[in-house]
Short mmCIF file of C-alpha atoms in Angstrom, two decimals:
data_model
loop_
_atom_site.label_atom_id
_atom_site.label_comp_id
_atom_site.label_asym_id
_atom_site.label_seq_id
_atom_site.Cartn_x
_atom_site.Cartn_y
_atom_site.Cartn_z
CA UNK A 1 -15.96 24.25 -2.05
CA UNK A 2 -14.91 20.75 -3.18
CA UNK A 3 -17.81 19.16 -1.41
CA UNK A 4 -20.29 21.70 -2.92
CA UNK A 5 -18.94 20.88 -6.32
CA UNK A 6 -19.18 17.16 -5.69
CA UNK A 7 -22.80 17.41 -4.59
CA UNK A 8 -23.69 19.03 -8.00
CA UNK A 9 -21.90 16.27 -9.86
CA UNK A 10 -22.58 12.67 -10.94
CA UNK A 11 -19.07 11.59 -10.20
CA UNK A 12 -16.35 13.20 -8.19
CA UNK A 13 -12.67 12.67 -9.15
CA UNK A 14 -10.36 13.70 -6.32
CA UNK A 15 -6.72 14.10 -7.35
CA UNK A 16 -4.15 14.07 -4.50
CA UNK A 17 -0.52 13.32 -3.95
CA UNK A 18 2.94 14.82 -3.86
CA UNK A 19 4.71 17.88 -5.08
CA UNK A 20 7.97 16.62 -6.64
CA UNK A 21 11.01 18.54 -5.36
CA UNK A 22 14.55 18.43 -4.03
CA UNK A 23 15.97 19.10 -0.54
CA UNK A 24 12.88 20.20 1.15
CA UNK A 25 11.40 21.96 -1.87
CA UNK A 26 8.55 19.40 -2.27
CA UNK A 27 6.97 16.44 -0.54
CA UNK A 28 8.78 13.70 -2.49
CA UNK A 29 12.25 13.48 -4.00
CA UNK A 30 15.87 13.54 -2.80
CA UNK A 31 15.97 15.35 0.57
CA UNK A 32 12.20 15.26 0.87
CA UNK A 33 11.67 12.47 3.36
CA UNK A 34 8.29 12.17 5.06
CA UNK A 35 7.73 11.89 8.81
CA UNK A 36 4.92 9.36 8.16
CA UNK A 37 2.68 8.10 5.43
CA UNK A 38 -0.25 10.46 5.73
CA UNK A 39 -1.11 12.27 2.42
CA UNK A 40 0.72 15.61 2.64
CA UNK A 41 -1.11 18.62 4.02
CA UNK A 42 -4.88 18.47 4.32
CA UNK A 43 -5.45 16.02 1.48
CA UNK A 44 -6.68 13.13 3.63
CA UNK A 45 -9.38 15.40 5.09
CA UNK A 46 -10.31 16.57 1.57
CA UNK A 47 -10.75 13.00 0.37
CA UNK A 48 -12.85 12.05 3.46
CA UNK A 49 -15.06 15.14 3.11
CA UNK A 50 -15.80 14.36 -0.56
CA UNK A 51 -16.48 10.71 0.20
CA UNK A 52 -18.86 11.80 2.98
CA UNK A 53 -21.08 13.52 0.36
CA UNK A 54 -22.07 10.04 -0.88
CA UNK A 55 -21.36 11.07 -4.48
CA UNK A 56 -19.62 8.25 -6.41
CA UNK A 57 -15.95 9.20 -6.07
CA UNK A 58 -12.69 8.12 -7.70
CA UNK A 59 -9.47 8.98 -5.95
CA UNK A 60 -6.37 9.51 -8.15
CA UNK A 61 -3.00 9.50 -6.32
CA UNK A 62 0.00 11.05 -8.10
CA UNK A 63 2.77 10.27 -5.64
CA UNK A 64 6.38 9.30 -5.34
CA UNK A 65 5.77 6.88 -2.52
CA UNK A 66 2.83 4.79 -1.33
CA UNK A 67 0.59 6.57 1.16
CA UNK A 68 -1.70 5.11 3.79
CA UNK A 69 -5.07 4.96 1.97
CA UNK A 70 -7.24 3.29 4.54
CA UNK A 71 -10.63 4.83 5.17
CA UNK A 72 -11.26 5.29 1.49
CA UNK A 73 -13.29 2.13 1.19
CA UNK A 74 -16.31 4.13 -0.01
CA UNK A 75 -14.43 5.19 -3.06
CA UNK A 76 -15.59 3.57 -6.32
CA UNK A 77 -11.92 3.31 -7.31
CA UNK A 78 -8.44 4.39 -6.35
CA UNK A 79 -5.94 5.01 -9.04
CA UNK A 80 -2.25 4.89 -7.94
CA UNK A 81 -0.61 6.70 -10.83
CA UNK A 82 2.73 7.58 -9.22
CA UNK A 83 4.38 10.28 -11.43
CA UNK A 84 3.22 9.42 -14.94
CA UNK A 85 5.44 11.67 -17.11
CA UNK A 86 4.74 13.93 -20.05
CA UNK A 87 1.95 11.75 -21.50
CA UNK A 88 0.48 10.99 -18.07
CA UNK A 89 -2.57 13.20 -18.33
CA UNK A 90 -3.76 11.49 -21.41
CA UNK A 91 -3.05 8.08 -19.95
CA UNK A 92 -4.85 8.77 -16.71
CA UNK A 93 -7.83 10.42 -18.34
CA UNK A 94 -8.09 7.52 -20.80
CA UNK A 95 -8.25 5.21 -17.80
CA UNK A 96 -10.88 7.27 -16.01
CA UNK A 97 -13.01 7.57 -19.10
CA UNK A 98 -12.89 3.87 -19.76
CA UNK A 99 -10.91 4.28 -23.02
CA UNK A 100 -8.11 2.28 -21.54
CA UNK A 101 -8.55 -0.98 -19.61
CA UNK A 102 -5.68 -0.79 -17.19
CA UNK A 103 -3.43 -3.55 -16.01
CA UNK A 104 -0.67 -3.20 -13.43
CA UNK A 105 0.86 -4.68 -10.34
CA UNK A 106 1.94 -2.62 -7.46
CA UNK A 107 5.73 -2.71 -6.91
CA UNK A 108 5.21 -1.47 -3.35
CA UNK A 109 2.58 -2.22 -0.74
CA UNK A 110 -0.12 0.27 0.15
CA UNK A 111 0.18 0.72 4.03
CA UNK A 112 -2.95 0.71 6.15
CA UNK A 113 -1.58 2.97 8.79
CA UNK A 114 0.54 6.17 8.37
CA UNK A 115 3.12 4.82 10.85
CA UNK A 116 3.59 1.47 9.14
CA UNK A 117 6.43 2.87 7.04
CA UNK A 118 8.80 -0.05 6.62
CA UNK A 119 8.52 -2.90 4.16
CA UNK A 120 9.01 -6.56 4.84
CA UNK A 121 12.71 -5.72 4.63
CA UNK A 122 12.50 -3.86 7.97
CA UNK A 123 15.26 -4.50 10.51
CA UNK A 124 14.63 -7.21 13.13
CA UNK A 125 13.72 -4.62 15.70
CA UNK A 126 11.81 -2.41 13.29
CA UNK A 127 8.39 -2.96 14.85
CA UNK A 128 5.12 -4.35 13.61
CA UNK A 129 3.81 -4.44 10.06
CA UNK A 130 0.13 -3.95 9.51
CA UNK A 131 -0.78 -3.39 5.86
CA UNK A 132 -3.81 -2.73 3.83
CA UNK A 133 -4.36 -5.52 1.33
CA UNK A 134 -3.98 -4.17 -2.10
CA UNK A 135 -5.79 -6.30 -4.65
CA UNK A 136 -2.99 -6.41 -7.17
CA UNK A 137 -0.23 -7.52 -4.90
CA UNK A 138 -0.37 -10.54 -2.78
CA UNK A 139 1.23 -9.70 0.53
CA UNK A 140 3.30 -12.77 0.03
CA UNK A 141 6.48 -11.69 1.72
CA UNK A 142 4.95 -10.03 4.71
CA UNK A 143 2.61 -12.83 5.46
CA UNK A 144 5.16 -15.56 5.24
CA UNK A 145 7.62 -13.55 7.21
CA UNK A 146 5.37 -13.04 10.19
CA UNK A 147 3.00 -15.99 10.19
CA UNK A 148 5.31 -18.18 12.25
CA UNK A 149 6.41 -15.22 14.44
CA UNK A 150 9.92 -15.12 13.06
CA UNK A 151 11.55 -12.40 11.03
CA UNK A 152 12.14 -13.02 7.41
CA UNK A 153 15.87 -13.02 7.33
CA UNK B 1 41.18 16.32 -26.80
CA UNK B 2 43.58 19.04 -27.66
CA UNK B 3 42.61 21.07 -24.60
CA UNK B 4 43.16 18.14 -22.23
CA UNK B 5 46.66 18.52 -20.88
CA UNK B 6 47.16 14.88 -19.99
CA UNK B 7 45.23 13.44 -22.96
CA UNK B 8 42.60 11.89 -20.72
CA UNK B 9 39.23 12.27 -22.40
CA UNK B 10 36.42 13.71 -20.36
CA UNK B 11 33.41 11.59 -19.48
CA UNK B 12 30.25 13.65 -19.60
CA UNK B 13 27.49 12.30 -17.36
CA UNK B 14 23.86 13.44 -17.08
CA UNK B 15 20.84 12.66 -15.02
CA UNK B 16 18.54 10.44 -17.02
CA UNK B 17 16.33 8.48 -14.67
CA UNK B 18 12.97 9.53 -16.09
CA UNK B 19 14.45 10.79 -19.31
CA UNK B 20 17.43 12.94 -20.07
CA UNK B 21 17.20 15.95 -17.75
CA UNK B 22 17.49 18.57 -20.47
CA UNK B 23 15.22 20.99 -22.26
CA UNK B 24 13.31 19.29 -25.01
CA UNK B 25 13.97 15.75 -23.94
CA UNK B 26 11.00 13.44 -23.18
CA UNK B 27 9.93 13.08 -19.59
CA UNK B 28 8.96 9.44 -18.99
CA UNK B 29 7.05 8.14 -15.93
CA UNK B 30 8.77 7.56 -12.61
CA UNK B 31 10.38 4.18 -12.08
CA UNK B 32 7.69 3.03 -9.61
CA UNK B 33 5.33 3.29 -12.61
CA UNK B 34 7.64 1.29 -14.91
CA UNK B 35 7.81 -1.34 -12.23
CA UNK B 36 4.03 -1.60 -12.14
CA UNK B 37 4.14 -2.74 -15.76
CA UNK B 38 6.18 -5.86 -15.04
CA UNK B 39 7.18 -5.49 -18.61
CA UNK B 40 10.91 -5.79 -19.35
CA UNK B 41 10.58 -5.20 -23.13
CA UNK B 42 8.69 -1.95 -22.52
CA UNK B 43 11.20 -0.68 -20.04
CA UNK B 44 14.07 -1.60 -22.39
CA UNK B 45 12.43 0.27 -25.19
CA UNK B 46 12.11 3.35 -22.96
CA UNK B 47 15.73 3.07 -21.86
CA UNK B 48 16.82 2.92 -25.41
CA UNK B 49 14.96 6.10 -26.22
CA UNK B 50 16.51 7.86 -23.27
CA UNK B 51 20.00 6.62 -24.34
CA UNK B 52 19.42 8.01 -27.88
CA UNK B 53 18.52 11.39 -26.29
CA UNK B 54 21.81 11.30 -24.38
CA UNK B 55 23.83 10.30 -27.39
CA UNK B 56 22.32 13.16 -29.39
CA UNK B 57 24.03 15.68 -27.18
CA UNK B 58 27.26 13.74 -26.60
CA UNK B 59 26.60 12.37 -23.09
CA UNK B 60 28.75 9.33 -22.29
CA UNK B 61 27.34 8.15 -19.00
CA UNK B 62 23.83 8.12 -17.57
CA UNK B 63 23.13 8.15 -13.85
CA UNK B 64 20.38 5.49 -13.95
CA UNK B 65 18.70 3.24 -13.13
CA UNK B 66 18.46 3.19 -9.34
CA UNK B 67 18.43 -0.45 -8.15
CA UNK B 68 17.98 0.06 -4.41
CA UNK B 69 15.30 -2.08 -2.92
CA UNK B 70 12.81 -0.03 -0.90
CA UNK B 71 13.02 -0.65 2.83
CA UNK B 72 11.15 2.41 4.13
CA UNK B 73 8.46 4.36 2.27
CA UNK B 74 9.31 7.57 4.08
CA UNK B 75 12.51 7.86 2.09
CA UNK B 76 12.39 10.79 -0.34
CA UNK B 77 13.93 8.77 -3.12
CA UNK B 78 11.35 5.93 -3.10
CA UNK B 79 10.03 7.51 -6.30
CA UNK B 80 13.38 6.73 -7.95
CA UNK B 81 13.21 3.05 -7.23
CA UNK B 82 11.62 0.00 -8.87
CA UNK B 83 9.95 -0.95 -5.57
CA UNK B 84 10.43 -3.45 -2.83
CA UNK B 85 10.85 -6.73 -4.68
CA UNK B 86 14.55 -7.59 -5.39
CA UNK B 87 13.59 -9.92 -8.27
CA UNK B 88 11.54 -7.26 -10.05
CA UNK B 89 14.18 -4.64 -9.39
CA UNK B 90 16.86 -6.83 -10.92
CA UNK B 91 14.77 -7.82 -13.89
CA UNK B 92 13.87 -4.25 -14.90
CA UNK B 93 17.33 -2.82 -13.91
CA UNK B 94 18.83 -5.42 -16.33
CA UNK B 95 16.46 -4.34 -19.05
CA UNK B 96 17.73 -0.76 -18.75
CA UNK B 97 21.35 -1.93 -18.98
CA UNK B 98 20.54 -4.21 -21.95
CA UNK B 99 19.29 -1.11 -23.73
CA UNK B 100 22.54 0.79 -22.95
CA UNK B 101 24.61 -2.17 -24.15
CA UNK B 102 22.72 -2.35 -27.43
CA UNK B 103 23.36 1.38 -27.92
CA UNK B 104 26.98 0.95 -26.94
CA UNK B 105 27.56 -1.79 -29.48
CA UNK B 106 25.94 0.15 -32.22
CA UNK B 107 28.13 3.07 -31.30
CA UNK B 108 31.33 1.14 -32.02
CA UNK B 109 30.34 0.81 -35.65
CA UNK B 110 29.16 4.38 -36.00
CA UNK B 111 31.14 7.09 -37.70
CA UNK B 112 31.38 9.97 -35.21
CA UNK B 113 34.65 9.72 -33.24
CA UNK B 114 35.56 11.13 -29.91
CA UNK B 115 32.66 10.09 -27.85
CA UNK B 116 31.90 7.11 -25.72
CA UNK B 117 28.70 5.11 -25.43
CA UNK B 118 26.29 5.82 -22.56
CA UNK B 119 26.74 3.32 -19.82
CA UNK B 120 24.23 2.46 -17.16
CA UNK B 121 25.21 3.02 -13.61
CA UNK B 122 23.29 2.68 -10.34
CA UNK B 123 23.49 5.86 -8.30
CA UNK B 124 23.33 3.89 -5.09
CA UNK B 125 24.03 0.18 -4.59
CA UNK B 126 21.97 -2.67 -3.31
CA UNK B 127 23.27 -3.62 0.07
CA UNK B 128 24.59 -7.14 0.69
CA UNK B 129 21.76 -7.46 3.11
CA UNK B 130 19.12 -6.76 0.52
CA UNK B 131 20.59 -9.36 -1.80
CA UNK B 132 20.98 -11.93 0.97
CA UNK B 133 17.55 -11.47 2.39
CA UNK B 134 15.08 -14.28 2.07
CA UNK B 135 12.83 -12.77 -0.68
CA UNK B 136 15.83 -12.90 -3.04
CA UNK B 137 16.75 -16.42 -2.16
CA UNK B 138 13.13 -17.44 -2.74
CA UNK B 139 13.08 -16.23 -6.31
CA UNK B 140 15.20 -18.91 -7.99
CA UNK B 141 16.01 -17.17 -11.26
CA UNK B 142 17.04 -13.99 -9.38
CA UNK B 143 20.51 -15.13 -8.33
CA UNK B 144 22.39 -14.36 -11.47
CA UNK B 145 20.34 -11.30 -12.11
CA UNK B 146 21.00 -9.86 -8.71
CA UNK B 147 24.61 -10.63 -9.17
CA UNK B 148 24.46 -8.50 -12.22
CA UNK B 149 22.81 -5.69 -10.15
CA UNK B 150 25.79 -5.76 -7.83
CA UNK B 151 28.21 -5.45 -10.69
CA UNK B 152 26.27 -2.58 -12.18
CA UNK B 153 26.32 -0.75 -8.83
CA UNK B 154 30.05 -1.09 -8.30
#
């Protein structure tokens, strides 16, 4: 269905992300921890299917945490909108239409792998850290922490 | 007051992280989105608007902002945080408290008695380890600001 619509279109906008909730009643929020950083449900497959059509695609992520977004390199753009509030629809559509020229810096990194769930503040025995390289944040801490093989603490 | 047997005034608190959690109050973006602005003045302006909403219904204490530094993205409350950079968290958390302080000082000269100004409070504190970790030490101006964050959380 989504891929059929995409093929008929000049541009596809795929909107994915979280359901805000509490104590298991959503995919993000107090009591709604995630086992890993895959987009919830079948959303990753949806994005990949639309990208595979070859139609120019923009992915919009409304989420309460960063998700692993590797594999989406064919997208013309990825918008990380988090939860944008009551005026969020106007803000995001303005951005997609070109009315707004966006600026912003990610306050969290975008992981490459779903299992790379800890930040540079991970415990000493917390495992490896392989990240995607988001354009708007320099991976300053992670790089400096691991370049010499020591933990950053 | 009259109904309080020991004469201790009640402190009414409300959730107000993305806006006062009440019908008709404005819902602002989630803190991860504030953090992406890197704009203290804008965050302070928003916090002031939220504080005014709280004051309008007589709330004394707001349960925000959350100044935890993200260590694991799987946590359900990552959405409530200002991200993983202690310096940024401290700067924007301080902006929220500055807004509450400004409201509090204007309250003292206002006319309606019997209520207290809204006060910012962190729902969960930064751990000593977060504050002592290398990223914090590397951000020179962050020392006094993070010290502030600890006080706000206590």
